[in-house]
């Protein structure tokens, strides 16, 4: 099973790579596998360094909200 968190495209380079933000963590990823173009501000799913799917903003924000709730719950359980 693969767990992928929506990542927001922050910068796109001519070599079909991009800088994305995944819950505050920035990383460089490849856009080569995407079947459609993306723009700065779009949300994508990342798998092993490749953007594999573009998603709409509403779904991305809802997913991020759920992930944040999971993290908060886990932190409360562990006493952090």
Short mmCIF file of C-alpha atoms in Angstrom, two decimals:
data_model
loop_
_atom_site.label_atom_id
_atom_site.label_comp_id
_atom_site.label_asym_id
_atom_site.label_seq_id
_atom_site.Cartn_x
_atom_site.Cartn_y
_atom_site.Cartn_z
CA UNK A 1 0.00 0.00 0.00
CA UNK A 2 1.19 3.49 -0.80
CA UNK A 3 0.29 6.49 1.31
CA UNK A 4 0.53 9.71 -0.65
CA UNK A 5 -0.12 13.16 0.75
CA UNK A 6 -1.23 16.00 -1.55
CA UNK A 7 1.63 18.32 -2.38
CA UNK A 8 1.31 21.88 -3.68
CA UNK A 9 3.44 22.86 -6.67
CA UNK A 10 5.49 25.94 -5.76
CA UNK A 11 7.93 26.24 -8.64
CA UNK A 12 8.32 24.55 -12.04
CA UNK A 13 11.61 24.18 -13.93
CA UNK A 14 12.26 23.74 -17.68
CA UNK A 15 13.60 20.19 -17.12
CA UNK A 16 10.10 19.00 -16.06
CA UNK A 17 10.88 19.04 -12.34
CA UNK A 18 9.19 21.07 -9.66
CA UNK A 19 9.50 22.15 -6.05
CA UNK A 20 6.46 21.00 -4.07
CA UNK A 21 5.33 21.59 -0.50
CA UNK A 22 4.09 18.55 1.41
CA UNK A 23 2.71 19.71 4.77
CA UNK A 24 5.57 22.17 5.20
CA UNK A 25 8.32 19.97 3.75
CA UNK A 26 9.71 21.19 0.42
CA UNK A 27 11.22 18.77 -2.08
CA UNK A 28 12.14 18.54 -5.74
CA UNK A 29 10.12 16.04 -7.79
CA UNK A 30 9.84 14.94 -11.39
CA UNK A 31 6.79 15.83 -13.48
CA UNK A 32 7.66 13.37 -16.28
CA UNK A 33 4.93 10.83 -15.42
CA UNK A 34 2.01 13.27 -15.31
CA UNK A 35 -0.41 12.81 -18.21
CA UNK A 36 -1.50 16.45 -18.00
CA UNK A 37 0.31 19.78 -17.48
CA UNK A 38 0.47 21.38 -14.04
CA UNK A 39 0.84 24.97 -12.96
CA UNK A 40 2.21 26.62 -9.85
CA UNK A 41 -0.49 26.31 -7.19
CA UNK A 42 -1.79 22.94 -8.42
CA UNK A 43 -1.86 19.91 -6.12
CA UNK A 44 -0.31 16.57 -7.04
CA UNK A 45 0.28 13.17 -5.46
CA UNK A 46 3.94 12.13 -5.20
CA UNK A 47 5.32 8.58 -5.30
CA UNK A 48 9.08 7.93 -4.92
CA UNK A 49 10.01 11.37 -6.25
CA UNK A 50 7.54 11.49 -9.13
CA UNK A 51 4.30 13.44 -9.37
CA UNK A 52 1.83 10.80 -10.53
CA UNK A 53 -1.59 12.44 -10.36
CA UNK A 54 -2.96 15.97 -10.42
CA UNK A 55 -5.86 16.59 -8.03
CA UNK A 56 -8.31 19.40 -7.50
CA UNK A 57 -7.71 21.89 -4.72
CA UNK A 58 -10.89 21.08 -2.79
CA UNK A 59 -10.01 17.38 -2.48
CA UNK A 60 -6.38 18.19 -1.65
CA UNK A 61 -7.32 20.57 1.17
CA UNK A 62 -9.83 18.08 2.60
CA UNK A 63 -7.17 15.33 2.54
CA UNK A 64 -4.63 17.61 4.23
CA UNK A 65 -7.17 18.45 6.94
CA UNK A 66 -7.67 14.75 7.65
CA UNK A 67 -3.90 14.12 7.78
CA UNK A 68 -3.49 17.00 10.24
CA UNK A 69 -6.20 15.50 12.46
CA UNK A 70 -4.43 12.12 12.37
CA UNK A 71 -1.11 13.71 13.34
CA UNK A 72 -2.76 15.65 16.17
CA UNK A 73 -4.44 12.48 17.47
CA UNK A 74 -1.17 10.52 17.34
CA UNK A 75 0.67 13.30 19.18
CA UNK A 76 -2.02 13.37 21.89
CA UNK A 77 -1.81 9.58 22.30
CA UNK A 78 1.97 9.68 22.64
CA UNK A 79 1.88 12.62 25.07
CA UNK A 80 3.87 15.00 22.89
#
